[in-house]
Tab-separated table of C-alpha atoms in Angstrom:
chain	number	residue	atom	x	y	z
A	1	UNK	CA	-93.949	-174.074	136.714
A	2	UNK	CA	-94.048	-170.562	135.602
A	3	UNK	CA	-94.017	-168.867	139.090
A	4	UNK	CA	-91.958	-169.532	142.149
A	5	UNK	CA	-93.155	-171.731	144.987
A	6	UNK	CA	-92.926	-168.832	147.264
A	7	UNK	CA	-95.215	-166.751	145.059
A	8	UNK	CA	-97.700	-169.510	144.871
A	9	UNK	CA	-97.666	-170.045	148.629
A	10	UNK	CA	-98.332	-166.495	149.214
A	11	UNK	CA	-101.255	-166.395	146.688
A	12	UNK	CA	-102.614	-169.631	148.207
A	13	UNK	CA	-102.671	-168.380	151.734
A	14	UNK	CA	-103.498	-164.626	151.181
A	15	UNK	CA	-107.367	-165.360	151.514
A	16	UNK	CA	-106.867	-166.678	155.091
A	17	UNK	CA	-104.810	-163.738	156.450
A	18	UNK	CA	-107.744	-161.571	157.084
A	19	UNK	CA	-108.001	-160.715	160.822
A	20	UNK	CA	-104.714	-162.613	161.697
A	21	UNK	CA	-101.906	-160.804	163.425
A	22	UNK	CA	-98.470	-161.969	164.674
A	23	UNK	CA	-98.831	-162.891	168.486
A	24	UNK	CA	-95.526	-164.470	169.155
A	25	UNK	CA	-92.188	-165.184	167.361
A	26	UNK	CA	-89.633	-167.606	168.553
A	27	UNK	CA	-86.183	-168.027	166.697
A	28	UNK	CA	-84.537	-171.088	167.975
A	29	UNK	CA	-81.362	-172.934	167.327
A	30	UNK	CA	-83.077	-175.887	165.201
A	31	UNK	CA	-86.415	-174.441	164.450
A	32	UNK	CA	-88.250	-171.204	164.686
A	33	UNK	CA	-91.952	-170.751	165.304
A	34	UNK	CA	-94.799	-168.143	164.740
A	35	UNK	CA	-98.033	-167.989	166.678
A	36	UNK	CA	-100.969	-166.132	165.313
A	37	UNK	CA	-103.490	-163.962	167.296
A	38	UNK	CA	-105.972	-166.733	166.676
A	39	UNK	CA	-103.874	-169.380	168.242
A	40	UNK	CA	-102.395	-171.321	165.266
A	41	UNK	CA	-98.557	-172.145	165.462
A	42	UNK	CA	-96.321	-172.768	162.519
A	43	UNK	CA	-92.757	-174.149	162.307
A	44	UNK	CA	-89.695	-173.531	160.043
A	45	UNK	CA	-86.229	-174.754	160.063
A	46	UNK	CA	-83.650	-172.164	161.330
A	47	UNK	CA	-80.568	-171.754	159.136
A	48	UNK	CA	-77.396	-172.398	161.128
A	49	UNK	CA	-75.706	-169.092	160.402
A	50	UNK	CA	-79.128	-167.376	161.484
A	51	UNK	CA	-79.231	-169.211	164.856
A	52	UNK	CA	-75.737	-167.734	165.665
A	53	UNK	CA	-76.649	-164.109	164.859
A	54	UNK	CA	-80.340	-163.853	165.146
A	55	UNK	CA	-79.988	-161.244	167.991
A	56	UNK	CA	-78.830	-158.834	165.232
A	57	UNK	CA	-82.290	-158.927	163.302
A	58	UNK	CA	-83.116	-155.314	162.711
A	59	UNK	CA	-86.725	-155.638	163.056
A	60	UNK	CA	-86.777	-157.484	166.440
A	61	UNK	CA	-89.224	-155.957	168.812
A	62	UNK	CA	-91.651	-154.889	165.973
A	63	UNK	CA	-93.025	-158.193	164.736
A	64	UNK	CA	-95.779	-158.955	167.347
A	65	UNK	CA	-99.090	-157.135	166.395
A	66	UNK	CA	-98.205	-156.878	162.712
A	67	UNK	CA	-100.608	-158.363	160.160
A	68	UNK	CA	-99.765	-162.010	159.403
A	69	UNK	CA	-100.021	-161.160	155.701
A	70	UNK	CA	-96.817	-158.974	156.063
A	71	UNK	CA	-94.634	-161.794	157.357
A	72	UNK	CA	-96.248	-164.193	154.865
A	73	UNK	CA	-94.893	-161.942	152.121
A	74	UNK	CA	-91.414	-162.329	153.422
A	75	UNK	CA	-91.364	-165.821	151.776
A	76	UNK	CA	-90.350	-163.892	148.704
A	77	UNK	CA	-87.646	-161.793	150.312
A	78	UNK	CA	-83.868	-162.619	149.417
A	79	UNK	CA	-82.512	-163.200	152.846
A	80	UNK	CA	-83.001	-166.473	154.668
A	81	UNK	CA	-84.121	-165.139	157.974
A	82	UNK	CA	-87.078	-163.339	156.567
A	83	UNK	CA	-87.920	-166.411	154.413
A	84	UNK	CA	-87.713	-168.486	157.429
A	85	UNK	CA	-90.226	-166.314	159.360
A	86	UNK	CA	-92.331	-166.276	156.249
A	87	UNK	CA	-92.456	-170.088	156.111
A	88	UNK	CA	-93.357	-170.417	159.746
A	89	UNK	CA	-96.181	-167.866	159.225
A	90	UNK	CA	-97.336	-169.692	156.189
A	91	UNK	CA	-97.542	-172.952	158.185
A	92	UNK	CA	-99.517	-171.206	160.907
A	93	UNK	CA	-101.888	-169.769	158.378
A	94	UNK	CA	-102.313	-173.156	156.758
A	95	UNK	CA	-104.011	-174.466	159.885
A	96	UNK	CA	-106.897	-172.192	158.972
A	97	UNK	CA	-107.517	-174.249	155.807
A	98	UNK	CA	-109.132	-177.678	155.535
A	99	UNK	CA	-106.257	-180.148	155.947
A	100	UNK	CA	-105.303	-182.015	152.806
A	101	UNK	CA	-106.018	-185.738	152.742
A	102	UNK	CA	-103.074	-187.714	154.181
A	103	UNK	CA	-101.763	-191.289	153.456
A	104	UNK	CA	-99.924	-192.153	156.640
A	105	UNK	CA	-96.353	-191.207	157.793
A	106	UNK	CA	-93.949	-194.037	156.574
A	107	UNK	CA	-91.771	-192.304	154.098
A	108	UNK	CA	-89.565	-195.305	153.511
A	109	UNK	CA	-92.602	-197.599	153.052
A	110	UNK	CA	-94.126	-195.130	150.587
A	111	UNK	CA	-91.012	-195.149	148.439
A	112	UNK	CA	-90.670	-198.968	148.230
A	113	UNK	CA	-86.842	-198.646	147.597
A	114	UNK	CA	-85.135	-201.485	145.850
A	115	UNK	CA	-81.361	-202.196	145.168
A	116	UNK	CA	-81.827	-201.047	141.624
A	117	UNK	CA	-82.997	-197.600	142.749
A	118	UNK	CA	-80.796	-194.518	142.605
A	119	UNK	CA	-81.901	-192.106	145.417
A	120	UNK	CA	-80.780	-188.571	145.609
A	121	UNK	CA	-81.329	-186.762	148.921
A	122	UNK	CA	-81.031	-182.993	148.905
A	123	UNK	CA	-80.066	-182.108	152.474
A	124	UNK	CA	-78.865	-184.487	155.066
A	125	UNK	CA	-81.733	-185.991	156.835
A	126	UNK	CA	-80.057	-188.313	159.344
A	127	UNK	CA	-83.013	-190.351	160.736
A	128	UNK	CA	-83.812	-191.811	157.309
A	129	UNK	CA	-80.326	-192.846	156.322
A	130	UNK	CA	-80.161	-196.272	158.191
A	131	UNK	CA	-83.381	-197.549	156.772
A	132	UNK	CA	-82.444	-196.169	153.301
A	133	UNK	CA	-79.047	-197.960	153.373
A	134	UNK	CA	-80.711	-201.275	154.450
A	135	UNK	CA	-82.546	-201.311	151.103
A	136	UNK	CA	-79.237	-201.604	149.122
A	137	UNK	CA	-80.117	-198.623	146.796
A	138	UNK	CA	-77.535	-196.309	145.483
A	139	UNK	CA	-77.672	-193.185	147.694
A	140	UNK	CA	-76.159	-189.789	146.914
A	141	UNK	CA	-76.457	-186.708	149.311
A	142	UNK	CA	-76.504	-183.140	148.194
A	143	UNK	CA	-75.324	-180.373	150.557
A	144	UNK	CA	-74.534	-176.661	149.934
A	145	UNK	CA	-71.116	-177.311	151.491
A	146	UNK	CA	-70.424	-180.923	150.651
A	147	UNK	CA	-68.221	-183.084	152.940
A	148	UNK	CA	-66.491	-186.227	151.808
A	149	UNK	CA	-68.633	-188.150	149.124
A	150	UNK	CA	-71.423	-185.680	149.294
A	151	UNK	CA	-72.346	-183.631	146.113
A	152	UNK	CA	-72.393	-179.967	145.856
A	153	UNK	CA	-75.498	-178.006	144.478
A	154	UNK	CA	-74.517	-178.171	140.832
A	155	UNK	CA	-73.590	-181.935	140.941
A	156	UNK	CA	-76.680	-182.559	142.811
A	157	UNK	CA	-78.870	-180.883	140.170
A	158	UNK	CA	-77.155	-183.201	137.584
A	159	UNK	CA	-77.841	-186.239	139.773
A	160	UNK	CA	-81.425	-185.274	140.252
A	161	UNK	CA	-81.863	-185.430	136.405
A	162	UNK	CA	-80.774	-189.034	136.464
A	163	UNK	CA	-82.139	-190.619	139.712
A	164	UNK	CA	-85.214	-192.694	140.019
A	165	UNK	CA	-86.292	-191.361	143.503
A	166	UNK	CA	-85.566	-188.071	145.188
A	167	UNK	CA	-85.929	-186.637	148.670
A	168	UNK	CA	-85.584	-182.847	148.972
A	169	UNK	CA	-85.699	-181.462	152.428
A	170	UNK	CA	-87.719	-178.345	153.258
A	171	UNK	CA	-84.623	-176.512	154.272
A	172	UNK	CA	-84.322	-175.707	150.503
A	173	UNK	CA	-87.366	-173.444	150.909
A	174	UNK	CA	-85.441	-171.291	153.391
A	175	UNK	CA	-82.030	-171.326	151.716
A	176	UNK	CA	-83.513	-170.518	148.373
A	177	UNK	CA	-82.377	-173.508	146.427
A	178	UNK	CA	-85.740	-175.426	145.964
A	179	UNK	CA	-86.608	-173.909	142.527
A	180	UNK	CA	-83.341	-175.132	140.996
A	181	UNK	CA	-83.740	-178.606	142.516
A	182	UNK	CA	-87.371	-178.965	141.192
A	183	UNK	CA	-86.363	-177.868	137.753
A	184	UNK	CA	-83.541	-180.284	137.659
A	185	UNK	CA	-85.665	-183.228	138.509
A	186	UNK	CA	-85.977	-185.906	135.784
A	187	UNK	CA	-88.730	-188.433	135.169
A	188	UNK	CA	-88.536	-189.826	138.761
A	189	UNK	CA	-91.013	-192.515	139.823
A	190	UNK	CA	-91.227	-190.707	143.298
A	191	UNK	CA	-90.148	-187.379	144.679
A	192	UNK	CA	-90.811	-186.162	148.237
A	193	UNK	CA	-90.492	-182.784	149.971
A	194	UNK	CA	-89.535	-183.711	153.509
A	195	UNK	CA	-89.349	-182.260	156.930
A	196	UNK	CA	-91.361	-180.563	159.710
A	197	UNK	CA	-91.223	-177.153	157.782
A	198	UNK	CA	-92.983	-178.680	154.635
A	199	UNK	CA	-96.054	-176.587	153.837
A	200	UNK	CA	-98.768	-179.282	153.251
A	201	UNK	CA	-100.657	-177.599	150.363
A	202	UNK	CA	-100.480	-179.975	147.377
A	203	UNK	CA	-102.123	-177.299	145.066
A	204	UNK	CA	-99.012	-175.195	145.410
A	205	UNK	CA	-96.738	-178.078	143.970
A	206	UNK	CA	-98.838	-179.366	141.096
A	207	UNK	CA	-97.068	-178.856	137.909
A	208	UNK	CA	-93.703	-179.885	139.448
A	209	UNK	CA	-92.277	-183.512	139.585
A	210	UNK	CA	-92.976	-183.710	143.326
A	211	UNK	CA	-95.215	-186.744	144.153
A	212	UNK	CA	-95.588	-186.399	147.878
A	213	UNK	CA	-95.160	-183.878	150.676
A	214	UNK	CA	-94.004	-185.397	153.940
A	215	UNK	CA	-94.255	-182.963	156.831
A	216	UNK	CA	-95.875	-182.420	160.199
A	217	UNK	CA	-98.971	-180.790	161.772
A	218	UNK	CA	-98.531	-179.114	165.148
A	219	UNK	CA	-100.541	-180.831	167.880
A	220	UNK	CA	-99.440	-178.877	170.909
A	221	UNK	CA	-98.655	-175.344	169.983
A	222	UNK	CA	-97.664	-174.236	173.589
A	223	UNK	CA	-95.144	-177.027	173.924
A	224	UNK	CA	-93.750	-176.550	170.449
A	225	UNK	CA	-93.209	-172.817	171.309
A	226	UNK	CA	-91.438	-173.741	174.519
A	227	UNK	CA	-89.138	-176.268	172.970
A	228	UNK	CA	-88.242	-173.945	170.156
A	229	UNK	CA	-87.399	-171.287	172.814
A	230	UNK	CA	-85.269	-173.752	174.703
A	231	UNK	CA	-83.154	-174.673	171.578
A	232	UNK	CA	-84.806	-178.054	170.915
A	233	UNK	CA	-84.948	-179.809	167.571
A	234	UNK	CA	-86.771	-182.716	165.917
A	235	UNK	CA	-86.228	-185.277	168.703
A	236	UNK	CA	-87.871	-183.298	171.330
A	237	UNK	CA	-90.568	-181.584	168.941
A	238	UNK	CA	-91.798	-184.710	167.290
A	239	UNK	CA	-93.925	-185.997	170.169
A	240	UNK	CA	-95.949	-182.697	169.787
A	241	UNK	CA	-96.279	-182.919	166.048
A	242	UNK	CA	-98.308	-185.351	163.894
A	243	UNK	CA	-96.227	-186.621	160.883
A	244	UNK	CA	-98.214	-186.916	157.581
A	245	UNK	CA	-97.745	-187.641	153.991
A	246	UNK	CA	-99.837	-185.699	151.451
A	247	UNK	CA	-99.955	-186.745	147.848
A	248	UNK	CA	-99.326	-183.849	145.301
A	249	UNK	CA	-101.327	-185.438	142.487
C-alpha cells in the first residue's frame, strides 16, 4: 500500500464529517471515547503511559464544539494521545456510514487453527490465549517491551514474514507500529486486525495482507461513555458492544 492506513482512514471518512462537531470526550484508563454532536460514539484504546498523564493534555477544555474533522485529522499526528482521539473520532464517524457486511464474531472458529499452524500475535490479547493454546499451534507474542519469551518489534516483524496466521491488535494504530507490521506480513492464509478499537472499514485495508477486521460496534453509547469515565475496560464494556468480524476482501 502506497499510503498509510491513517491517511486512508481520514480520506475515507472526510465526506461524513460535514455538520459533525465534538460533543464529549472521555479519556479513560483502558479506553477513551468520543461522542459527536449527532450522538454517535466511538472507542479507542488508551495507551498506558497516556492514562497516567492525560491530565497534562495541553488542549483539554478546547475539544468540545470543535469540528469532528479536526480530531479525525489527528490520526496522522506523531503523538499517541492525539492518534487515540483521532481513532475514537473515526470510529464515531463510521457509524454514519452503511455498516460493512459481517460474518459473525468467533475469531478462533474463523481461523480454524491446527497444530501445524504458526500464529504470531502482535499485542497481548489475553482472552484469546486459552483457546489458541488448546489448538496446539505454535504461538509467538510480540510486544513493544517484551517479557520472558515474548518477541520485540524487530523479531516480531521477522516472525510475521514466516507465520501462517497473524493477529494484530488495534493498539498498533495508536502506538504507530501498524504500518511496519503490515509490510512485514508474508503469504499468510489469514491475518486479523483485532480489538474494540478496530475501524471496520474494509476498503481502507484492501491491498494489504489483512483478511479480516474483528472489532466492535457501540450498542449503548451512554453506558460506554460512563464506563470509560469510571476506568472500565473490555470486561465491563463488552455487554454494551456488538462484536463483529468483517472480511477485507
